Amino acid sequence: MSSSPSNAASSVSAGAVVAEGMIAASSLGIDIAKPRWSQETYGGRAQHFITITNPLNAFASGKQLEEARTLVNQYRAGQVPATTTADKMWNAKHLYDSAFHPDTGEKMLIFGRMSAQVPCNMAITGAMLTFYKTTPQTMFWQWANQTFNALVNYTNRNGDSMSTAKLATAYCGAAGTATSTALLFNYLAKRAPPLAARFVPAVAVCAANSVNIPLMRIDELQEGVEIVNADGQVVGNSKVAATKAIPQVIMARIAMAMPPMLSAPFLMSALEKKAFIKKSPWLIAPIQIVYVGFCLTFTTPLCCAIFPQRR
């Protein structure tokens, strides 16, 4: 059997009439049902996630998103405008993937999209690292972080397997764990050097991820995950695969957050001794947020790509 660009795109049979101004989608020689780059290598996965998490996609207008959706649907129907190139098709697919749910096709809440991960996380993480000295500050920003995570989980939920009850359980478990961990380590840090307190948010994030992700995916631990062959066909379920996959997700999420959360305390501790910071202490928050955003721009896609995965 020959490997055509796409089953959907190939739905236009040899005898079908191509509308005026249109060309057969198969003539583009690409398959947008799969990622543009090979997912067998780390480099290919990194390129894929750099595109998916591009923050600029979050600022696409409604008109641009609808145009991308129209082009993707035309491709799936087997015909695209004659002016369509392979690059134009891929750009439309990447923009489509950044805003529309892969299962339902519905436009996702902007704060739950992958393209919003860097700008949203840079603000929340920067705030957690800046406002950590009092109990109300600690509780609020840990709650804000887990609320954002819950919104992302809700937006990207798989409709047939992720109930509202499961989301609520994971949210409460993660928020409670993060807040209690932060408060406990804030208390312990009072007996340690001042620098130690700056690392409390990082400890809380690690603890929350260790609770949130297993709760969100508990069905996979109980019933197993689908096993597919090289052609993408489901050949069975495996609980063993789930016990391996979930720790990998936890490690990737933690690895994503740790570079800025572990380096920012040293950076800010040094900067706070500088004359310009002493003169304008209000600069601490924006500097820290910008630094976190710079780090997350790279760590988000690069850590998503650590382990092979199937969308």
PDB file of C-alpha atoms in Angstrom:
ATOM      1  CA  MET A   1       0.000   0.000   0.000  1.00  0.00           C
ATOM      2  CA  SER A   2       1.409   3.406  -0.921  1.00  0.00           C
ATOM      3  CA  SER A   3       1.852   6.069   1.760  1.00  0.00           C
ATOM      4  CA  SER A   4      -0.379   8.955   0.662  1.00  0.00           C
ATOM      5  CA  PRO A   5      -0.009  12.368   2.364  1.00  0.00           C
ATOM      6  CA  SER A   6      -3.220  11.946   4.317  1.00  0.00           C
ATOM      7  CA  ASN A   7      -6.300   9.775   4.352  1.00  0.00           C
ATOM      8  CA  ALA A   8      -8.434  12.882   4.604  1.00  0.00           C
ATOM      9  CA  ALA A   9      -6.584  14.743   1.899  1.00  0.00           C
ATOM     10  CA  SER A  10      -6.663  11.689  -0.324  1.00  0.00           C
ATOM     11  CA  SER A  11     -10.431  11.438  -0.086  1.00  0.00           C
ATOM     12  CA  VAL A  12     -10.646  13.176  -3.473  1.00  0.00           C
ATOM     13  CA  SER A  13     -10.627  10.230  -5.817  1.00  0.00           C
ATOM     14  CA  ALA A  14      -8.945  10.226  -9.164  1.00  0.00           C
ATOM     15  CA  GLY A  15     -12.272  10.776 -10.887  1.00  0.00           C
ATOM     16  CA  ALA A  16     -13.482  13.568  -8.587  1.00  0.00           C
ATOM     17  CA  VAL A  17     -13.880  17.064  -9.977  1.00  0.00           C
ATOM     18  CA  VAL A  18     -11.659  19.714  -8.376  1.00  0.00           C
ATOM     19  CA  ALA A  19     -13.501  22.986  -8.010  1.00  0.00           C
ATOM     20  CA  GLU A  20     -12.352  26.026  -9.960  1.00  0.00           C
ATOM     21  CA  GLY A  21      -9.569  27.874  -8.157  1.00  0.00           C
ATOM     22  CA  MET A  22      -8.802  24.818  -6.018  1.00  0.00           C
ATOM     23  CA  ILE A  23      -6.195  22.059  -6.139  1.00  0.00           C
ATOM     24  CA  ALA A  24      -6.117  18.574  -4.648  1.00  0.00           C
ATOM     25  CA  ALA A  25      -4.780  18.720  -1.102  1.00  0.00           C
ATOM     26  CA  SER A  26      -2.673  15.646  -1.819  1.00  0.00           C
ATOM     27  CA  SER A  27      -0.704  17.649  -4.394  1.00  0.00           C
ATOM     28  CA  LEU A  28       0.966  19.570  -1.540  1.00  0.00           C
ATOM     29  CA  GLY A  29       2.834  16.380  -0.621  1.00  0.00           C
ATOM     30  CA  ILE A  30       2.386  16.808   3.130  1.00  0.00           C
ATOM     31  CA  ASP A  31       0.386  15.129   5.894  1.00  0.00           C
ATOM     32  CA  ILE A  32      -0.901  17.622   8.461  1.00  0.00           C
ATOM     33  CA  ALA A  33      -2.482  14.804  10.454  1.00  0.00           C
ATOM     34  CA  LYS A  34       1.027  14.232  11.825  1.00  0.00           C
ATOM     35  CA  PRO A  35       3.559  16.696  13.283  1.00  0.00           C
ATOM     36  CA  ARG A  36       5.727  18.432  10.701  1.00  0.00           C
ATOM     37  CA  TRP A  37       8.936  17.128  12.259  1.00  0.00           C
ATOM     38  CA  SER A  38       9.855  13.572  13.177  1.00  0.00           C
ATOM     39  CA  GLN A  39       8.865  12.713  16.734  1.00  0.00           C
ATOM     40  CA  GLU A  40      11.452   9.946  16.896  1.00  0.00           C
ATOM     41  CA  THR A  41      14.259  12.386  17.705  1.00  0.00           C
ATOM     42  CA  TYR A  42      14.612  14.995  20.436  1.00  0.00           C
ATOM     43  CA  GLY A  43      15.389  17.670  17.835  1.00  0.00           C
ATOM     44  CA  GLY A  44      12.190  16.939  15.946  1.00  0.00           C
ATOM     45  CA  ARG A  45      10.083  16.999  19.100  1.00  0.00           C
ATOM     46  CA  ALA A  46      11.745  20.247  20.204  1.00  0.00           C
ATOM     47  CA  GLN A  47      10.925  21.921  16.879  1.00  0.00           C
ATOM     48  CA  HIS A  48       7.338  20.725  17.197  1.00  0.00           C
ATOM     49  CA  PHE A  49       6.854  22.136  20.696  1.00  0.00           C
ATOM     50  CA  ILE A  50       8.649  25.394  19.924  1.00  0.00           C
ATOM     51  CA  THR A  51       5.972  25.917  17.285  1.00  0.00           C
ATOM     52  CA  ILE A  52       3.079  24.763  19.481  1.00  0.00           C
ATOM     53  CA  THR A  53       4.056  26.937  22.468  1.00  0.00           C
ATOM     54  CA  ASN A  54       4.918  30.045  20.422  1.00  0.00           C
ATOM     55  CA  PRO A  55       3.482  32.917  22.551  1.00  0.00           C
ATOM     56  CA  LEU A  56       2.800  34.990  19.421  1.00  0.00           C
ATOM     57  CA  ASN A  57      -0.021  32.574  18.520  1.00  0.00           C
ATOM     58  CA  ALA A  58      -1.930  33.763  21.581  1.00  0.00           C
ATOM     59  CA  PHE A  59      -2.262  37.186  19.963  1.00  0.00           C
ATOM     60  CA  ALA A  60      -3.731  35.950  16.666  1.00  0.00           C
ATOM     61  CA  SER A  61      -6.990  37.711  15.809  1.00  0.00           C
ATOM     62  CA  GLY A  62     -10.315  35.941  15.526  1.00  0.00           C
ATOM     63  CA  LYS A  63     -10.210  36.470  11.765  1.00  0.00           C
ATOM     64  CA  GLN A  64      -6.772  34.826  11.493  1.00  0.00           C
ATOM     65  CA  LEU A  65      -7.950  31.845  13.534  1.00  0.00           C
ATOM     66  CA  GLU A  66     -11.060  31.382  11.406  1.00  0.00           C
ATOM     67  CA  GLU A  67      -9.013  31.587   8.217  1.00  0.00           C
ATOM     68  CA  ALA A  68      -6.679  28.901   9.586  1.00  0.00           C
ATOM     69  CA  ARG A  69      -9.612  26.685  10.548  1.00  0.00           C
ATOM     70  CA  THR A  70     -11.189  27.100   7.114  1.00  0.00           C
ATOM     71  CA  LEU A  71      -7.968  26.109   5.355  1.00  0.00           C
ATOM     72  CA  VAL A  72      -7.472  23.069   7.604  1.00  0.00           C
ATOM     73  CA  ASN A  73     -11.058  21.937   6.994  1.00  0.00           C
ATOM     74  CA  GLN A  74     -10.584  22.411   3.246  1.00  0.00           C
ATOM     75  CA  TYR A  75      -7.465  20.265   3.386  1.00  0.00           C
ATOM     76  CA  ARG A  76      -9.345  17.558   5.254  1.00  0.00           C
ATOM     77  CA  ALA A  77     -12.076  17.699   2.610  1.00  0.00           C
ATOM     78  CA  GLY A  78      -9.428  17.091  -0.039  1.00  0.00           C
ATOM     79  CA  GLN A  79      -9.246  20.456  -1.835  1.00  0.00           C
ATOM     80  CA  VAL A  80      -7.446  23.703  -0.991  1.00  0.00           C
ATOM     81  CA  PRO A  81      -7.164  27.074  -2.777  1.00  0.00           C
ATOM     82  CA  ALA A  82      -4.718  27.015  -5.693  1.00  0.00           C
ATOM     83  CA  THR A  83      -2.575  29.653  -3.979  1.00  0.00           C
ATOM     84  CA  THR A  84      -1.889  27.325  -1.039  1.00  0.00           C
ATOM     85  CA  THR A  85       1.714  26.237  -0.535  1.00  0.00           C
ATOM     86  CA  ALA A  86       3.058  23.586   1.810  1.00  0.00           C
ATOM     87  CA  ASP A  87       4.474  26.258   4.133  1.00  0.00           C
ATOM     88  CA  LYS A  88       1.192  28.172   4.157  1.00  0.00           C
ATOM     89  CA  MET A  89      -0.657  24.961   4.963  1.00  0.00           C
ATOM     90  CA  TRP A  90       1.673  24.129   7.840  1.00  0.00           C
ATOM     91  CA  ASN A  91       1.404  27.667   9.246  1.00  0.00           C
ATOM     92  CA  ALA A  92      -2.382  27.393   9.193  1.00  0.00           C
ATOM     93  CA  LYS A  93      -2.249  23.975  10.881  1.00  0.00           C
ATOM     94  CA  HIS A  94       0.059  25.228  13.635  1.00  0.00           C
ATOM     95  CA  LEU A  95      -2.175  28.250  14.264  1.00  0.00           C
ATOM     96  CA  TYR A  96      -5.229  25.978  14.239  1.00  0.00           C
ATOM     97  CA  ASP A  97      -3.609  23.605  16.751  1.00  0.00           C
ATOM     98  CA  SER A  98      -2.766  26.532  19.020  1.00  0.00           C
ATOM     99  CA  ALA A  99      -6.385  27.589  19.432  1.00  0.00           C
ATOM    100  CA  PHE A 100      -8.781  24.723  18.676  1.00  0.00           C
ATOM    101  CA  HIS A 101      -9.336  21.567  20.720  1.00  0.00           C
ATOM    102  CA  PRO A 102      -7.899  18.503  18.919  1.00  0.00           C
ATOM    103  CA  ASP A 103     -10.934  16.324  19.754  1.00  0.00           C
ATOM    104  CA  THR A 104     -13.936  18.658  19.649  1.00  0.00           C
ATOM    105  CA  GLY A 105     -12.641  21.302  17.229  1.00  0.00           C
ATOM    106  CA  GLU A 106     -13.995  24.020  19.521  1.00  0.00           C
ATOM    107  CA  LYS A 107     -12.026  27.209  20.137  1.00  0.00           C
ATOM    108  CA  MET A 108     -10.286  26.909  23.499  1.00  0.00           C
ATOM    109  CA  LEU A 109     -10.203  29.500  26.276  1.00  0.00           C
ATOM    110  CA  ILE A 110      -7.200  31.692  25.558  1.00  0.00           C
ATOM    111  CA  PHE A 111      -5.632  31.185  28.992  1.00  0.00           C
ATOM    112  CA  GLY A 112      -5.749  27.420  28.559  1.00  0.00           C
ATOM    113  CA  ARG A 113      -3.994  27.299  25.199  1.00  0.00           C
ATOM    114  CA  MET A 114      -0.416  26.040  24.891  1.00  0.00           C
ATOM    115  CA  SER A 115       0.535  29.371  23.327  1.00  0.00           C
ATOM    116  CA  ALA A 116      -0.491  31.118  26.556  1.00  0.00           C
ATOM    117  CA  GLN A 117       1.723  28.954  28.780  1.00  0.00           C
ATOM    118  CA  VAL A 118       4.794  31.200  28.677  1.00  0.00           C
ATOM    119  CA  PRO A 119       3.120  34.609  29.193  1.00  0.00           C
ATOM    120  CA  CYS A 120       0.773  33.317  31.920  1.00  0.00           C
ATOM    121  CA  ASN A 121       3.384  31.257  33.735  1.00  0.00           C
ATOM    122  CA  MET A 122       5.967  34.042  33.621  1.00  0.00           C
ATOM    123  CA  ALA A 123       3.554  36.370  35.418  1.00  0.00           C
ATOM    124  CA  ILE A 124       2.452  33.820  38.027  1.00  0.00           C
ATOM    125  CA  THR A 125       5.894  32.318  38.647  1.00  0.00           C
ATOM    126  CA  GLY A 126       7.499  35.747  38.818  1.00  0.00           C
ATOM    127  CA  ALA A 127       4.890  36.810  41.363  1.00  0.00           C
ATOM    128  CA  MET A 128       5.427  33.647  43.441  1.00  0.00           C
ATOM    129  CA  LEU A 129       9.154  34.369  43.560  1.00  0.00           C
ATOM    130  CA  THR A 130       8.608  38.040  44.420  1.00  0.00           C
ATOM    131  CA  PHE A 131       5.773  37.856  46.938  1.00  0.00           C
ATOM    132  CA  TYR A 132       6.632  35.045  49.335  1.00  0.00           C
ATOM    133  CA  LYS A 133       7.440  36.712  52.649  1.00  0.00           C
ATOM    134  CA  THR A 134       3.996  36.792  54.269  1.00  0.00           C
ATOM    135  CA  THR A 135       1.389  34.075  54.751  1.00  0.00           C
ATOM    136  CA  PRO A 136      -1.338  35.860  52.730  1.00  0.00           C
ATOM    137  CA  GLN A 137       1.075  36.423  49.832  1.00  0.00           C
ATOM    138  CA  THR A 138       2.161  32.792  49.863  1.00  0.00           C
ATOM    139  CA  MET A 139      -1.379  31.424  50.007  1.00  0.00           C
ATOM    140  CA  PHE A 140      -2.700  33.715  47.290  1.00  0.00           C
ATOM    141  CA  TRP A 141      -0.009  33.059  44.707  1.00  0.00           C
ATOM    142  CA  GLN A 142       0.069  29.297  45.301  1.00  0.00           C
ATOM    143  CA  TRP A 143      -3.701  29.311  44.886  1.00  0.00           C
ATOM    144  CA  ALA A 144      -3.399  31.433  41.718  1.00  0.00           C
ATOM    145  CA  ASN A 145      -0.849  29.035  40.252  1.00  0.00           C
ATOM    146  CA  GLN A 146      -2.990  25.954  40.861  1.00  0.00           C
ATOM    147  CA  THR A 147      -6.097  27.755  39.602  1.00  0.00           C
ATOM    148  CA  PHE A 148      -4.295  28.491  36.349  1.00  0.00           C
ATOM    149  CA  ASN A 149      -3.173  24.849  36.118  1.00  0.00           C
ATOM    150  CA  ALA A 150      -6.770  23.751  36.651  1.00  0.00           C
ATOM    151  CA  LEU A 151      -7.916  26.079  33.877  1.00  0.00           C
ATOM    152  CA  VAL A 152      -5.334  24.569  31.516  1.00  0.00           C
ATOM    153  CA  ASN A 153      -6.436  21.047  32.463  1.00  0.00           C
ATOM    154  CA  TYR A 154     -10.098  21.961  31.957  1.00  0.00           C
ATOM    155  CA  THR A 155      -9.469  23.608  28.596  1.00  0.00           C
ATOM    156  CA  ASN A 156      -7.439  20.656  27.302  1.00  0.00           C
ATOM    157  CA  ARG A 157      -9.554  17.943  28.881  1.00  0.00           C
ATOM    158  CA  ASN A 158     -10.486  14.825  26.954  1.00  0.00           C
ATOM    159  CA  GLY A 159     -14.264  15.073  27.015  1.00  0.00           C
ATOM    160  CA  ASP A 160     -14.974  11.359  27.307  1.00  0.00           C
ATOM    161  CA  SER A 161     -12.544  10.608  30.145  1.00  0.00           C
ATOM    162  CA  MET A 162     -12.028  13.720  32.270  1.00  0.00           C
ATOM    163  CA  SER A 163     -15.025  14.588  34.425  1.00  0.00           C
ATOM    164  CA  THR A 164     -15.591  17.814  36.298  1.00  0.00           C
ATOM    165  CA  ALA A 165     -15.332  15.839  39.543  1.00  0.00           C
ATOM    166  CA  LYS A 166     -11.868  14.591  38.600  1.00  0.00           C
ATOM    167  CA  LEU A 167     -10.739  18.112  37.716  1.00  0.00           C
ATOM    168  CA  ALA A 168     -12.082  19.429  41.022  1.00  0.00           C
ATOM    169  CA  THR A 169     -10.333  16.667  42.982  1.00  0.00           C
ATOM    170  CA  ALA A 170      -7.006  17.316  41.277  1.00  0.00           C
ATOM    171  CA  TYR A 171      -7.397  21.069  41.759  1.00  0.00           C
ATOM    172  CA  CYS A 172      -8.168  20.796  45.479  1.00  0.00           C
ATOM    173  CA  GLY A 173      -5.410  18.264  46.029  1.00  0.00           C
ATOM    174  CA  ALA A 174      -2.782  20.334  44.214  1.00  0.00           C
ATOM    175  CA  ALA A 175      -3.858  23.654  45.729  1.00  0.00           C
ATOM    176  CA  GLY A 176      -3.913  22.179  49.232  1.00  0.00           C
ATOM    177  CA  THR A 177      -0.549  20.481  48.790  1.00  0.00           C
ATOM    178  CA  ALA A 178       1.129  23.559  47.303  1.00  0.00           C
ATOM    179  CA  THR A 179      -0.206  25.929  49.947  1.00  0.00           C
ATOM    180  CA  SER A 180       0.533  23.692  52.931  1.00  0.00           C
ATOM    181  CA  THR A 181       4.018  22.850  51.612  1.00  0.00           C
ATOM    182  CA  ALA A 182       4.816  26.525  51.056  1.00  0.00           C
ATOM    183  CA  LEU A 183       3.591  27.510  54.519  1.00  0.00           C
ATOM    184  CA  LEU A 184       5.527  24.680  56.166  1.00  0.00           C
ATOM    185  CA  PHE A 185       8.795  25.519  54.411  1.00  0.00           C
ATOM    186  CA  ASN A 186       8.280  29.236  54.983  1.00  0.00           C
ATOM    187  CA  TYR A 187       8.113  28.441  58.686  1.00  0.00           C
ATOM    188  CA  LEU A 188      11.238  26.261  58.533  1.00  0.00           C
ATOM    189  CA  ALA A 189      13.070  28.880  56.462  1.00  0.00           C
ATOM    190  CA  LYS A 190      12.775  31.422  59.258  1.00  0.00           C
ATOM    191  CA  ARG A 191      15.578  29.534  61.007  1.00  0.00           C
ATOM    192  CA  ALA A 192      17.720  29.426  57.852  1.00  0.00           C
ATOM    193  CA  PRO A 193      19.630  32.133  55.938  1.00  0.00           C
ATOM    194  CA  PRO A 194      17.352  34.654  54.143  1.00  0.00           C
ATOM    195  CA  LEU A 195      18.198  33.170  50.748  1.00  0.00           C
ATOM    196  CA  ALA A 196      16.580  29.859  51.718  1.00  0.00           C
ATOM    197  CA  ALA A 197      13.099  31.387  51.851  1.00  0.00           C
ATOM    198  CA  ARG A 198      13.341  32.304  48.172  1.00  0.00           C
ATOM    199  CA  PHE A 199      13.372  28.618  47.227  1.00  0.00           C
ATOM    200  CA  VAL A 200      10.096  27.804  49.003  1.00  0.00           C
ATOM    201  CA  PRO A 201       7.928  28.431  45.884  1.00  0.00           C
ATOM    202  CA  ALA A 202      10.034  25.924  43.939  1.00  0.00           C
ATOM    203  CA  VAL A 203       9.518  23.255  46.599  1.00  0.00           C
ATOM    204  CA  ALA A 204       5.766  23.939  46.597  1.00  0.00           C
ATOM    205  CA  VAL A 205       5.562  23.618  42.795  1.00  0.00           C
ATOM    206  CA  CYS A 206       7.364  20.265  42.903  1.00  0.00           C
ATOM    207  CA  ALA A 207       5.009  18.973  45.584  1.00  0.00           C
ATOM    208  CA  ALA A 208       1.898  20.206  43.753  1.00  0.00           C
ATOM    209  CA  ASN A 209       2.908  18.585  40.451  1.00  0.00           C
ATOM    210  CA  SER A 210       3.571  15.315  42.260  1.00  0.00           C
ATOM    211  CA  VAL A 211      -0.053  15.330  43.459  1.00  0.00           C
ATOM    212  CA  ASN A 212      -1.895  17.057  40.629  1.00  0.00           C
ATOM    213  CA  ILE A 213      -0.768  14.908  37.709  1.00  0.00           C
ATOM    214  CA  PRO A 214      -1.410  11.459  39.283  1.00  0.00           C
ATOM    215  CA  LEU A 215      -4.865  12.633  40.422  1.00  0.00           C
ATOM    216  CA  MET A 216      -5.654  13.949  36.957  1.00  0.00           C
ATOM    217  CA  ARG A 217      -4.607  10.669  35.342  1.00  0.00           C
ATOM    218  CA  ILE A 218      -5.681   8.174  37.969  1.00  0.00           C
ATOM    219  CA  ASP A 219      -7.887   6.356  35.441  1.00  0.00           C
ATOM    220  CA  GLU A 220      -4.782   5.561  33.415  1.00  0.00           C
ATOM    221  CA  LEU A 221      -3.134   4.032  36.475  1.00  0.00           C
ATOM    222  CA  GLN A 222      -6.235   1.945  37.190  1.00  0.00           C
ATOM    223  CA  GLU A 223      -7.225   0.942  33.656  1.00  0.00           C
ATOM    224  CA  GLY A 224      -4.012   1.426  31.660  1.00  0.00           C
ATOM    225  CA  VAL A 225      -3.184   3.539  28.613  1.00  0.00           C
ATOM    226  CA  GLU A 226      -3.621   2.704  24.966  1.00  0.00           C
ATOM    227  CA  ILE A 227      -0.684   1.018  23.245  1.00  0.00           C
ATOM    228  CA  VAL A 228      -0.275   1.769  19.549  1.00  0.00           C
ATOM    229  CA  ASN A 229       1.898   0.276  16.835  1.00  0.00           C
ATOM    230  CA  ALA A 230       4.055   2.121  14.325  1.00  0.00           C
ATOM    231  CA  ASP A 231       0.979   2.869  12.187  1.00  0.00           C
ATOM    232  CA  GLY A 232      -0.865   4.484  15.080  1.00  0.00           C
ATOM    233  CA  GLN A 233      -3.316   1.592  15.489  1.00  0.00           C
ATOM    234  CA  VAL A 234      -4.403   0.735  19.037  1.00  0.00           C
ATOM    235  CA  VAL A 235      -3.281  -2.793  19.928  1.00  0.00           C
ATOM    236  CA  GLY A 236      -4.169  -2.898  23.618  1.00  0.00           C
ATOM    237  CA  ASN A 237      -3.983  -1.270  27.044  1.00  0.00           C
ATOM    238  CA  SER A 238      -1.142  -1.301  29.560  1.00  0.00           C
ATOM    239  CA  LYS A 239      -1.020  -0.296  33.228  1.00  0.00           C
ATOM    240  CA  VAL A 240       2.764  -0.697  33.157  1.00  0.00           C
ATOM    241  CA  ALA A 241       3.031   1.945  30.455  1.00  0.00           C
ATOM    242  CA  ALA A 242       0.920   4.295  32.592  1.00  0.00           C
ATOM    243  CA  THR A 243       3.179   3.842  35.619  1.00  0.00           C
ATOM    244  CA  LYS A 244       6.131   4.802  33.427  1.00  0.00           C
ATOM    245  CA  ALA A 245       4.453   7.663  31.567  1.00  0.00           C
ATOM    246  CA  ILE A 246       3.032   9.583  34.529  1.00  0.00           C
ATOM    247  CA  PRO A 247       6.375   9.981  36.368  1.00  0.00           C
ATOM    248  CA  GLN A 248       7.826  11.207  33.066  1.00  0.00           C
ATOM    249  CA  VAL A 249       5.130  13.880  32.853  1.00  0.00           C
ATOM    250  CA  ILE A 250       5.859  14.931  36.442  1.00  0.00           C
ATOM    251  CA  MET A 251       9.586  15.147  35.753  1.00  0.00           C
ATOM    252  CA  ALA A 252       9.029  17.167  32.576  1.00  0.00           C
ATOM    253  CA  ARG A 253       6.694  19.622  34.342  1.00  0.00           C
ATOM    254  CA  ILE A 254       9.153  20.097  37.205  1.00  0.00           C
ATOM    255  CA  ALA A 255      12.125  20.413  34.843  1.00  0.00           C
ATOM    256  CA  MET A 256      10.196  23.092  32.963  1.00  0.00           C
ATOM    257  CA  ALA A 257       9.762  25.267  36.045  1.00  0.00           C
ATOM    258  CA  MET A 258      12.979  24.690  37.940  1.00  0.00           C
ATOM    259  CA  PRO A 259      15.589  26.630  35.888  1.00  0.00           C
ATOM    260  CA  PRO A 260      13.999  30.050  36.544  1.00  0.00           C
ATOM    261  CA  MET A 261      12.769  29.130  40.023  1.00  0.00           C
ATOM    262  CA  LEU A 262      16.195  27.949  41.161  1.00  0.00           C
ATOM    263  CA  SER A 263      18.310  30.604  39.440  1.00  0.00           C
ATOM    264  CA  ALA A 264      16.141  33.680  40.047  1.00  0.00           C
ATOM    265  CA  PRO A 265      16.772  33.700  43.829  1.00  0.00           C
ATOM    266  CA  PHE A 266      20.542  34.010  43.264  1.00  0.00           C
ATOM    267  CA  LEU A 267      20.057  36.670  40.593  1.00  0.00           C
ATOM    268  CA  MET A 268      17.673  38.781  42.660  1.00  0.00           C
ATOM    269  CA  SER A 269      19.721  38.379  45.827  1.00  0.00           C
ATOM    270  CA  ALA A 270      22.698  39.866  43.959  1.00  0.00           C
ATOM    271  CA  LEU A 271      20.676  42.620  42.286  1.00  0.00           C
ATOM    272  CA  GLU A 272      19.086  43.762  45.538  1.00  0.00           C
ATOM    273  CA  LYS A 273      22.536  44.855  46.697  1.00  0.00           C
ATOM    274  CA  LYS A 274      22.874  47.187  43.724  1.00  0.00           C
ATOM    275  CA  ALA A 275      22.320  50.926  44.177  1.00  0.00           C
ATOM    276  CA  PHE A 276      19.679  51.225  41.433  1.00  0.00           C
ATOM    277  CA  ILE A 277      17.517  48.546  43.084  1.00  0.00           C
ATOM    278  CA  LYS A 278      17.869  50.144  46.507  1.00  0.00           C
ATOM    279  CA  LYS A 279      16.792  53.428  44.935  1.00  0.00           C
ATOM    280  CA  SER A 280      13.904  51.863  42.986  1.00  0.00           C
ATOM    281  CA  PRO A 281      12.849  48.627  44.759  1.00  0.00           C
ATOM    282  CA  TRP A 282       9.694  48.486  42.626  1.00  0.00           C
ATOM    283  CA  LEU A 283      11.911  47.201  39.803  1.00  0.00           C
ATOM    284  CA  ILE A 284      12.319  43.833  41.565  1.00  0.00           C
ATOM    285  CA  ALA A 285       8.983  42.418  40.383  1.00  0.00           C
ATOM    286  CA  PRO A 286       9.219  43.370  36.670  1.00  0.00           C
ATOM    287  CA  ILE A 287      12.867  42.291  36.434  1.00  0.00           C
ATOM    288  CA  GLN A 288      12.072  38.944  37.977  1.00  0.00           C
ATOM    289  CA  ILE A 289       8.993  38.407  35.779  1.00  0.00           C
ATOM    290  CA  VAL A 290      10.923  39.247  32.587  1.00  0.00           C
ATOM    291  CA  TYR A 291      13.763  36.927  33.604  1.00  0.00           C
ATOM    292  CA  VAL A 292      11.321  34.084  34.330  1.00  0.00           C
ATOM    293  CA  GLY A 293       9.633  34.670  30.969  1.00  0.00           C
ATOM    294  CA  PHE A 294      12.976  34.516  29.166  1.00  0.00           C
ATOM    295  CA  CYS A 295      13.768  31.168  30.805  1.00  0.00           C
ATOM    296  CA  LEU A 296      10.309  29.681  30.221  1.00  0.00           C
ATOM    297  CA  THR A 297      10.413  30.593  26.534  1.00  0.00           C
ATOM    298  CA  PHE A 298      13.099  27.930  26.180  1.00  0.00           C
ATOM    299  CA  THR A 299      12.380  25.481  29.004  1.00  0.00           C
ATOM    300  CA  THR A 300       8.693  25.017  28.117  1.00  0.00           C
ATOM    301  CA  PRO A 301       9.174  23.523  24.632  1.00  0.00           C
ATOM    302  CA  LEU A 302      12.523  21.891  25.380  1.00  0.00           C
ATOM    303  CA  CYS A 303      11.193  20.053  28.434  1.00  0.00           C
ATOM    304  CA  CYS A 304       7.950  19.069  26.683  1.00  0.00           C
ATOM    305  CA  ALA A 305      10.183  17.356  24.132  1.00  0.00           C
ATOM    306  CA  ILE A 306      12.233  15.291  26.600  1.00  0.00           C
ATOM    307  CA  PHE A 307      10.049  12.194  26.316  1.00  0.00           C
ATOM    308  CA  PRO A 308       8.370  10.845  23.156  1.00  0.00           C
ATOM    309  CA  GLN A 309       4.602  11.214  23.231  1.00  0.00           C
ATOM    310  CA  ARG A 310       1.571  10.775  21.056  1.00  0.00           C
ATOM    311  CA  ARG A 311      -0.874  13.643  20.823  1.00  0.00           C
TER     312      ARG A 311
END
